[in-house]
Amino acid sequence: METIGFAGLGVMGEPICRNIVTKSGATAQVFDLSPAPMQRLAEYGARPAGSVGELAAEVDILFLSLPGGPQLDAVARGPGGILERGRAGLLVVDMTTAPVGLTREIAGDLAGRGIEWVDAPVARTRAAAEDGTLSIMVGGTDAQFHRVEHWLAHAAEEVTHCGPLGCGQVAKILNNMVLFETVVALSEALALGTSAGMDPELLFRVLSKGSADSFALRNHGMKAMLPGNFPEGAFPTDYALKDVSYALDLAREAGIAAPGAELAKARLEVSKAAGFGAEYFPALAKVTGKG
């Protein structure tokens, strides 16, 4: 069986790694800047490593789950990183949400060292990561997809080949763009309905029975916005701003106007300015109508 490495053991990365390790029975090495998740995963048989470069030099498949583009670039092309230390034949499966252009640049640089790259960002919630019911969108060749699909299936109930390199990122970025725009619409409905005298819980329940129903309504609306539950450690406003900026980068590159994404970015910026940057991003409901 192929040996695997996993770097980036945060809110999503740790449960993804745990599901892959426990369900596959694979020999695994793990790395994170924080020792705590490495220690927890060691209880499931994973061996802590000293750096991403160490993983890249030793394993067959290296999974990455990082905060965003800058961190990904540093790990891939920075000192002691994958480009410098990775061995020929290594396959990197990047589960980070990162810019499409950066993904393709890094993959091109690593190809010169005989290292393959697949983008495989994830969608759905932290609870889905814990349960192994994520949706994972993969960009790469047919052969690469067939090589990684069974590994990713340990962490997801949907693993979709979205096309060539970078198309996984395209799908993920646009998924999040639509989600953010929907949450903005829900926040407006919540504010308008409440001001007009309707019970907000009843309003969302009625919307869920009609054409306004959505995953965002049933999860972000009912489970976060109604109870005012916006914990830190979930998907924060700062991360949402990063992802919507990637969508707007795509729009600029394509020469296509994206006013819905611009509005979502503006509302997230108001929320961040109000002090909610670290809170779960539906906290933008608290500033709807302001700014």
mmCIF file of C-alpha atoms in Angstrom:
data_model
loop_
_atom_site.group_PDB
_atom_site.id
_atom_site.type_symbol
_atom_site.label_atom_id
_atom_site.label_comp_id
_atom_site.label_asym_id
_atom_site.label_seq_id
_atom_site.Cartn_x
_atom_site.Cartn_y
_atom_site.Cartn_z
ATOM 1 C CA MET A 1 0.000 0.000 0.000
ATOM 2 C CA GLU A 2 1.167 3.535 -0.726
ATOM 3 C CA THR A 3 2.484 5.577 2.184
ATOM 4 C CA ILE A 4 0.774 8.895 2.834
ATOM 5 C CA GLY A 5 1.602 12.180 4.479
ATOM 6 C CA PHE A 6 -0.771 14.883 5.664
ATOM 7 C CA ALA A 7 0.260 18.480 6.396
ATOM 8 C CA GLY A 8 -2.125 21.084 7.803
ATOM 9 C CA LEU A 9 -4.162 19.678 10.685
ATOM 10 C CA GLY A 10 -6.559 22.505 11.401
ATOM 11 C CA VAL A 11 -10.339 22.583 11.763
ATOM 12 C CA MET A 12 -10.851 20.628 8.530
ATOM 13 C CA GLY A 13 -7.480 18.971 8.053
ATOM 14 C CA GLU A 14 -7.370 17.033 11.310
ATOM 15 C CA PRO A 15 -10.721 15.227 10.894
ATOM 16 C CA ILE A 16 -10.047 14.604 7.186
ATOM 17 C CA CYS A 17 -6.706 13.057 8.056
ATOM 18 C CA ARG A 18 -8.209 11.010 10.882
ATOM 19 C CA ASN A 19 -10.877 9.583 8.599
ATOM 20 C CA ILE A 20 -8.348 8.675 5.920
ATOM 21 C CA VAL A 21 -5.986 7.050 8.428
ATOM 22 C CA THR A 22 -8.557 5.084 10.374
ATOM 23 C CA LYS A 23 -10.593 3.892 7.396
ATOM 24 C CA SER A 24 -7.697 3.019 5.090
ATOM 25 C CA GLY A 25 -5.314 1.464 7.570
ATOM 26 C CA ALA A 26 -2.474 3.180 5.699
ATOM 27 C CA THR A 27 0.925 4.023 7.089
ATOM 28 C CA ALA A 28 0.760 7.771 7.618
ATOM 29 C CA GLN A 29 3.031 10.617 8.667
ATOM 30 C CA VAL A 30 1.603 13.978 9.720
ATOM 31 C CA PHE A 31 2.819 17.527 10.261
ATOM 32 C CA ASP A 32 1.382 20.755 11.641
ATOM 33 C CA LEU A 33 2.871 23.850 13.228
ATOM 34 C CA SER A 34 0.852 22.958 16.333
ATOM 35 C CA PRO A 35 1.909 19.759 18.124
ATOM 36 C CA ALA A 36 -1.553 19.089 19.609
ATOM 37 C CA PRO A 37 -3.274 17.640 16.498
ATOM 38 C CA MET A 38 -0.197 15.544 15.717
ATOM 39 C CA GLN A 39 -0.375 14.086 19.206
ATOM 40 C CA ARG A 40 -4.077 13.324 18.823
ATOM 41 C CA LEU A 41 -3.544 11.625 15.468
ATOM 42 C CA ALA A 42 -0.667 9.601 16.897
ATOM 43 C CA GLU A 43 -3.315 7.782 18.954
ATOM 44 C CA TYR A 44 -4.654 6.466 15.628
ATOM 45 C CA GLY A 45 -1.263 5.273 14.447
ATOM 46 C CA ALA A 46 -0.023 8.361 12.556
ATOM 47 C CA ARG A 47 3.641 9.269 13.023
ATOM 48 C CA PRO A 48 4.499 12.945 13.595
ATOM 49 C CA ALA A 49 7.058 14.396 11.167
ATOM 50 C CA GLY A 50 9.385 17.344 11.567
ATOM 51 C CA SER A 51 8.386 19.354 8.487
ATOM 52 C CA VAL A 52 6.457 19.332 5.235
ATOM 53 C CA GLY A 53 9.765 18.883 3.446
ATOM 54 C CA GLU A 54 10.421 15.710 5.409
ATOM 55 C CA LEU A 55 7.060 14.343 4.312
ATOM 56 C CA ALA A 56 7.699 15.292 0.682
ATOM 57 C CA ALA A 57 10.991 13.419 0.719
ATOM 58 C CA GLU A 58 9.531 10.197 2.106
ATOM 59 C CA VAL A 59 5.869 9.527 1.269
ATOM 60 C CA ASP A 60 4.122 8.447 -1.937
ATOM 61 C CA ILE A 61 1.118 10.773 -1.624
ATOM 62 C CA LEU A 62 1.168 14.051 0.302
ATOM 63 C CA PHE A 63 -2.128 15.680 1.316
ATOM 64 C CA LEU A 64 -2.189 19.397 2.127
ATOM 65 C CA SER A 65 -4.920 21.330 3.959
ATOM 66 C CA LEU A 66 -3.725 24.901 4.507
ATOM 67 C CA PRO A 67 -5.362 28.276 5.246
ATOM 68 C CA GLY A 68 -4.903 29.764 1.773
ATOM 69 C CA GLY A 69 -2.689 30.776 -1.122
ATOM 70 C CA PRO A 70 0.218 32.435 0.730
ATOM 71 C CA GLN A 71 0.681 29.462 3.043
ATOM 72 C CA LEU A 72 0.401 27.050 0.124
ATOM 73 C CA ASP A 73 3.033 28.887 -1.876
ATOM 74 C CA ALA A 74 5.410 28.940 1.099
ATOM 75 C CA VAL A 75 5.004 25.207 1.699
ATOM 76 C CA ALA A 76 5.329 24.350 -1.987
ATOM 77 C CA ARG A 77 8.078 26.693 -3.180
ATOM 78 C CA GLY A 78 9.598 28.165 -0.044
ATOM 79 C CA PRO A 79 12.856 27.124 1.642
ATOM 80 C CA GLY A 80 12.823 23.486 2.685
ATOM 81 C CA GLY A 81 9.486 22.953 0.966
ATOM 82 C CA ILE A 82 8.113 20.511 -1.565
ATOM 83 C CA LEU A 83 9.950 21.898 -4.583
ATOM 84 C CA GLU A 84 13.281 21.718 -2.771
ATOM 85 C CA ARG A 85 12.892 18.403 -0.978
ATOM 86 C CA GLY A 86 10.161 16.453 -2.753
ATOM 87 C CA ARG A 87 11.221 13.245 -4.445
ATOM 88 C CA ALA A 88 10.436 12.371 -8.043
ATOM 89 C CA GLY A 89 7.218 10.368 -8.269
ATOM 90 C CA LEU A 90 5.549 12.163 -5.359
ATOM 91 C CA LEU A 91 1.858 13.020 -5.856
ATOM 92 C CA VAL A 92 0.613 16.087 -3.965
ATOM 93 C CA VAL A 93 -3.134 16.277 -3.280
ATOM 94 C CA ASP A 94 -3.893 19.857 -2.316
ATOM 95 C CA MET A 95 -7.119 20.239 -0.313
ATOM 96 C CA THR A 96 -6.496 23.941 0.326
ATOM 97 C CA THR A 97 -8.815 26.501 -1.254
ATOM 98 C CA ALA A 98 -6.344 28.492 -3.334
ATOM 99 C CA PRO A 99 -6.274 30.742 -6.413
ATOM 100 C CA VAL A 100 -6.551 28.886 -9.707
ATOM 101 C CA GLY A 101 -3.568 30.684 -11.227
ATOM 102 C CA LEU A 102 -1.338 29.925 -8.249
ATOM 103 C CA THR A 103 -2.366 26.263 -8.339
ATOM 104 C CA ARG A 104 -1.330 25.965 -11.973
ATOM 105 C CA GLU A 105 1.926 27.863 -11.427
ATOM 106 C CA ILE A 106 2.998 25.637 -8.542
ATOM 107 C CA ALA A 107 2.049 22.472 -10.423
ATOM 108 C CA GLY A 108 4.106 23.609 -13.400
ATOM 109 C CA ASP A 109 7.158 24.299 -11.245
ATOM 110 C CA LEU A 110 6.928 20.948 -9.469
ATOM 111 C CA ALA A 111 6.424 19.033 -12.707
ATOM 112 C CA GLY A 112 10.024 19.900 -13.574
ATOM 113 C CA ARG A 113 11.079 17.862 -10.548
ATOM 114 C CA GLY A 114 8.895 14.892 -11.481
ATOM 115 C CA ILE A 115 6.291 15.751 -8.839
ATOM 116 C CA GLU A 116 2.584 15.558 -9.714
ATOM 117 C CA TRP A 117 -0.112 17.903 -8.367
ATOM 118 C CA VAL A 118 -3.855 17.431 -7.969
ATOM 119 C CA ASP A 119 -6.186 20.106 -6.566
ATOM 120 C CA ALA A 120 -8.919 18.668 -4.324
ATOM 121 C CA PRO A 121 -10.584 21.402 -2.229
ATOM 122 C CA VAL A 122 -13.469 20.460 0.043
ATOM 123 C CA ALA A 123 -16.988 21.766 0.594
ATOM 124 C CA ARG A 124 -19.515 21.490 3.413
ATOM 125 C CA THR A 125 -19.164 22.073 7.126
ATOM 126 C CA ARG A 126 -16.820 21.191 9.973
ATOM 127 C CA ALA A 127 -19.394 18.606 11.088
ATOM 128 C CA ALA A 128 -19.202 17.005 7.635
ATOM 129 C CA ALA A 129 -15.415 16.824 7.987
ATOM 130 C CA GLU A 130 -15.847 15.037 11.307
ATOM 131 C CA ASP A 131 -18.434 12.648 9.865
ATOM 132 C CA GLY A 132 -16.544 11.961 6.637
ATOM 133 C CA THR A 133 -19.389 13.342 4.501
ATOM 134 C CA LEU A 134 -17.622 16.173 2.684
ATOM 135 C CA SER A 135 -17.921 16.986 -1.000
ATOM 136 C CA ILE A 136 -14.501 17.034 -2.670
ATOM 137 C CA MET A 137 -13.870 18.593 -6.081
ATOM 138 C CA VAL A 138 -10.838 17.274 -7.952
ATOM 139 C CA GLY A 139 -8.782 18.820 -10.748
ATOM 140 C CA GLY A 140 -6.307 16.598 -12.575
ATOM 141 C CA THR A 141 -5.934 13.926 -15.224
ATOM 142 C CA ASP A 142 -8.147 10.848 -15.383
ATOM 143 C CA ALA A 143 -5.250 8.711 -14.167
ATOM 144 C CA GLN A 144 -4.581 11.009 -11.208
ATOM 145 C CA PHE A 145 -8.245 11.035 -10.262
ATOM 146 C CA HIS A 146 -8.438 7.255 -10.272
ATOM 147 C CA ARG A 147 -5.332 7.111 -8.091
ATOM 148 C CA VAL A 148 -6.673 9.469 -5.413
ATOM 149 C CA GLU A 149 -10.427 8.832 -5.500
ATOM 150 C CA HIS A 150 -10.429 5.904 -3.064
ATOM 151 C CA TRP A 151 -8.318 7.855 -0.562
ATOM 152 C CA LEU A 152 -10.618 10.877 -0.687
ATOM 153 C CA ALA A 153 -13.705 8.678 -0.383
ATOM 154 C CA HIS A 154 -12.671 7.945 3.202
ATOM 155 C CA ALA A 155 -13.368 11.606 4.013
ATOM 156 C CA ALA A 156 -16.279 12.350 1.672
ATOM 157 C CA GLU A 157 -19.565 11.057 0.355
ATOM 158 C CA GLU A 158 -19.084 12.931 -2.922
ATOM 159 C CA VAL A 159 -15.791 12.933 -4.841
ATOM 160 C CA THR A 160 -16.178 14.614 -8.239
ATOM 161 C CA HIS A 161 -13.671 14.876 -11.062
ATOM 162 C CA CYS A 162 -14.202 18.465 -12.222
ATOM 163 C CA GLY A 163 -11.749 18.476 -15.118
ATOM 164 C CA PRO A 164 -8.059 19.215 -15.626
ATOM 165 C CA LEU A 165 -5.682 20.826 -13.156
ATOM 166 C CA GLY A 166 -7.231 23.846 -11.431
ATOM 167 C CA CYS A 167 -10.862 22.923 -12.102
ATOM 168 C CA GLY A 168 -11.335 21.615 -8.570
ATOM 169 C CA GLN A 169 -10.422 25.088 -7.347
ATOM 170 C CA VAL A 170 -12.775 26.689 -9.874
ATOM 171 C CA ALA A 171 -15.676 24.569 -8.596
ATOM 172 C CA LYS A 172 -14.856 25.206 -4.923
ATOM 173 C CA ILE A 173 -14.390 28.937 -5.327
ATOM 174 C CA LEU A 174 -17.692 29.307 -7.177
ATOM 175 C CA ASN A 175 -19.452 27.047 -4.669
ATOM 176 C CA ASN A 176 -18.365 29.391 -1.900
ATOM 177 C CA MET A 177 -19.228 32.490 -3.930
ATOM 178 C CA VAL A 178 -22.820 31.276 -4.321
ATOM 179 C CA LEU A 179 -22.946 30.344 -0.617
ATOM 180 C CA PHE A 180 -21.797 33.788 0.512
ATOM 181 C CA GLU A 181 -24.254 35.526 -1.774
ATOM 182 C CA THR A 182 -27.060 33.321 -0.434
ATOM 183 C CA VAL A 183 -26.148 34.085 3.170
ATOM 184 C CA VAL A 184 -26.259 37.805 2.365
ATOM 185 C CA ALA A 185 -29.775 37.333 0.941
ATOM 186 C CA LEU A 186 -30.824 35.370 4.032
ATOM 187 C CA SER A 187 -29.500 38.100 6.307
ATOM 188 C CA GLU A 188 -31.583 40.658 4.425
ATOM 189 C CA ALA A 189 -34.693 38.473 4.634
ATOM 190 C CA LEU A 190 -34.112 38.001 8.351
ATOM 191 C CA ALA A 191 -33.744 41.731 8.997
ATOM 192 C CA LEU A 192 -36.714 42.694 6.818
ATOM 193 C CA GLY A 193 -39.002 39.989 8.170
ATOM 194 C CA THR A 194 -38.193 40.804 11.782
ATOM 195 C CA SER A 195 -38.713 44.527 11.242
ATOM 196 C CA ALA A 196 -42.100 43.788 9.655
ATOM 197 C CA GLY A 197 -43.234 41.889 12.728
ATOM 198 C CA MET A 198 -42.785 38.256 11.681
ATOM 199 C CA ASP A 199 -41.276 35.663 13.961
ATOM 200 C CA PRO A 200 -37.834 34.950 12.449
ATOM 201 C CA GLU A 201 -37.888 31.222 13.166
ATOM 202 C CA LEU A 202 -41.296 30.907 11.522
ATOM 203 C CA LEU A 203 -40.082 32.971 8.568
ATOM 204 C CA PHE A 204 -37.135 30.670 7.875
ATOM 205 C CA ARG A 205 -39.316 27.591 8.359
ATOM 206 C CA VAL A 206 -41.771 28.902 5.777
ATOM 207 C CA LEU A 207 -38.947 29.765 3.373
ATOM 208 C CA SER A 208 -37.622 26.222 3.718
ATOM 209 C CA LYS A 209 -40.943 24.908 2.396
ATOM 210 C CA GLY A 210 -40.828 27.024 -0.747
ATOM 211 C CA SER A 211 -38.518 27.903 -3.598
ATOM 212 C CA ALA A 212 -36.208 29.835 -1.248
ATOM 213 C CA ASP A 213 -35.113 26.577 0.396
ATOM 214 C CA SER A 214 -31.374 25.857 0.314
ATOM 215 C CA PHE A 215 -28.517 24.195 2.151
ATOM 216 C CA ALA A 216 -27.503 27.653 3.335
ATOM 217 C CA LEU A 217 -30.972 28.327 4.762
ATOM 218 C CA ARG A 218 -31.175 25.021 6.630
ATOM 219 C CA ASN A 219 -27.631 25.182 7.973
ATOM 220 C CA HIS A 220 -26.215 28.694 8.061
ATOM 221 C CA GLY A 221 -29.617 30.330 8.497
ATOM 222 C CA MET A 222 -31.394 28.047 10.955
ATOM 223 C CA LYS A 223 -28.386 26.767 12.900
ATOM 224 C CA ALA A 224 -26.330 29.964 13.109
ATOM 225 C CA MET A 225 -28.251 33.102 12.226
ATOM 226 C CA LEU A 226 -31.468 32.351 14.127
ATOM 227 C CA PRO A 227 -29.806 31.418 17.433
ATOM 228 C CA GLY A 228 -27.019 33.961 16.940
ATOM 229 C CA ASN A 229 -24.422 31.209 17.142
ATOM 230 C CA PHE A 230 -21.220 32.338 15.405
ATOM 231 C CA PRO A 231 -18.370 30.489 17.112
ATOM 232 C CA GLU A 232 -14.718 31.073 16.504
ATOM 233 C CA GLY A 233 -13.012 27.977 15.132
ATOM 234 C CA ALA A 234 -15.697 27.444 12.497
ATOM 235 C CA PHE A 235 -15.328 28.938 8.984
ATOM 236 C CA PRO A 236 -14.522 32.550 9.903
ATOM 237 C CA THR A 237 -15.291 35.826 8.202
ATOM 238 C CA ASP A 238 -11.601 36.275 7.389
ATOM 239 C CA TYR A 239 -11.558 32.979 5.435
ATOM 240 C CA ALA A 240 -14.772 33.888 3.638
ATOM 241 C CA LEU A 241 -13.225 37.176 2.543
ATOM 242 C CA LYS A 242 -10.231 35.287 1.191
ATOM 243 C CA ASP A 243 -12.413 32.912 -0.804
ATOM 244 C CA VAL A 244 -14.695 35.564 -2.269
ATOM 245 C CA SER A 245 -11.606 37.495 -3.338
ATOM 246 C CA TYR A 246 -10.514 34.409 -5.304
ATOM 247 C CA ALA A 247 -13.897 34.428 -7.061
ATOM 248 C CA LEU A 248 -13.478 38.081 -7.946
ATOM 249 C CA ASP A 249 -9.993 37.330 -9.286
ATOM 250 C CA LEU A 250 -11.594 34.783 -11.621
ATOM 251 C CA ALA A 251 -14.168 37.371 -12.687
ATOM 252 C CA ARG A 252 -11.491 39.946 -13.503
ATOM 253 C CA GLU A 253 -9.430 37.419 -15.444
ATOM 254 C CA ALA A 254 -12.516 36.445 -17.459
ATOM 255 C CA GLY A 255 -13.674 40.029 -17.971
ATOM 256 C CA ILE A 256 -17.045 39.176 -16.425
ATOM 257 C CA ALA A 257 -18.869 41.434 -13.949
ATOM 258 C CA ALA A 258 -19.824 39.722 -10.673
ATOM 259 C CA PRO A 259 -21.875 42.276 -8.704
ATOM 260 C CA GLY A 260 -23.303 39.595 -6.394
ATOM 261 C CA ALA A 261 -19.818 38.588 -5.320
ATOM 262 C CA GLU A 262 -18.858 42.255 -4.915
ATOM 263 C CA LEU A 263 -21.831 42.730 -2.578
ATOM 264 C CA ALA A 264 -20.921 39.642 -0.549
ATOM 265 C CA LYS A 265 -17.370 40.927 -0.194
ATOM 266 C CA ALA A 266 -18.625 44.337 0.926
ATOM 267 C CA ARG A 267 -20.909 42.817 3.586
ATOM 268 C CA LEU A 268 -18.125 40.563 4.860
ATOM 269 C CA GLU A 269 -15.833 43.592 5.078
ATOM 270 C CA VAL A 270 -18.418 45.441 7.184
ATOM 271 C CA SER A 271 -18.663 42.408 9.456
ATOM 272 C CA LYS A 272 -14.887 42.232 9.811
ATOM 273 C CA ALA A 273 -14.681 45.965 10.561
ATOM 274 C CA ALA A 274 -17.279 45.446 13.302
ATOM 275 C CA GLY A 275 -14.956 42.977 15.008
ATOM 276 C CA PHE A 276 -16.336 39.691 13.698
ATOM 277 C CA GLY A 277 -13.376 38.623 11.549
ATOM 278 C CA ALA A 278 -12.693 35.508 13.620
ATOM 279 C CA GLU A 279 -16.366 34.557 13.998
ATOM 280 C CA TYR A 280 -18.310 32.108 11.813
ATOM 281 C CA PHE A 281 -19.026 34.131 8.676
ATOM 282 C CA PRO A 282 -22.878 34.191 8.911
ATOM 283 C CA ALA A 283 -22.162 36.755 11.648
ATOM 284 C CA LEU A 284 -22.606 39.247 8.810
ATOM 285 C CA ALA A 285 -26.300 39.051 9.780
ATOM 286 C CA LYS A 286 -25.406 41.162 12.814
ATOM 287 C CA VAL A 287 -24.390 44.083 10.602
ATOM 288 C CA THR A 288 -27.016 43.809 7.859
ATOM 289 C CA GLY A 289 -28.386 47.266 7.181
ATOM 290 C CA LYS A 290 -25.276 48.927 8.580
ATOM 291 C CA GLY A 291 -22.215 50.336 6.896
#
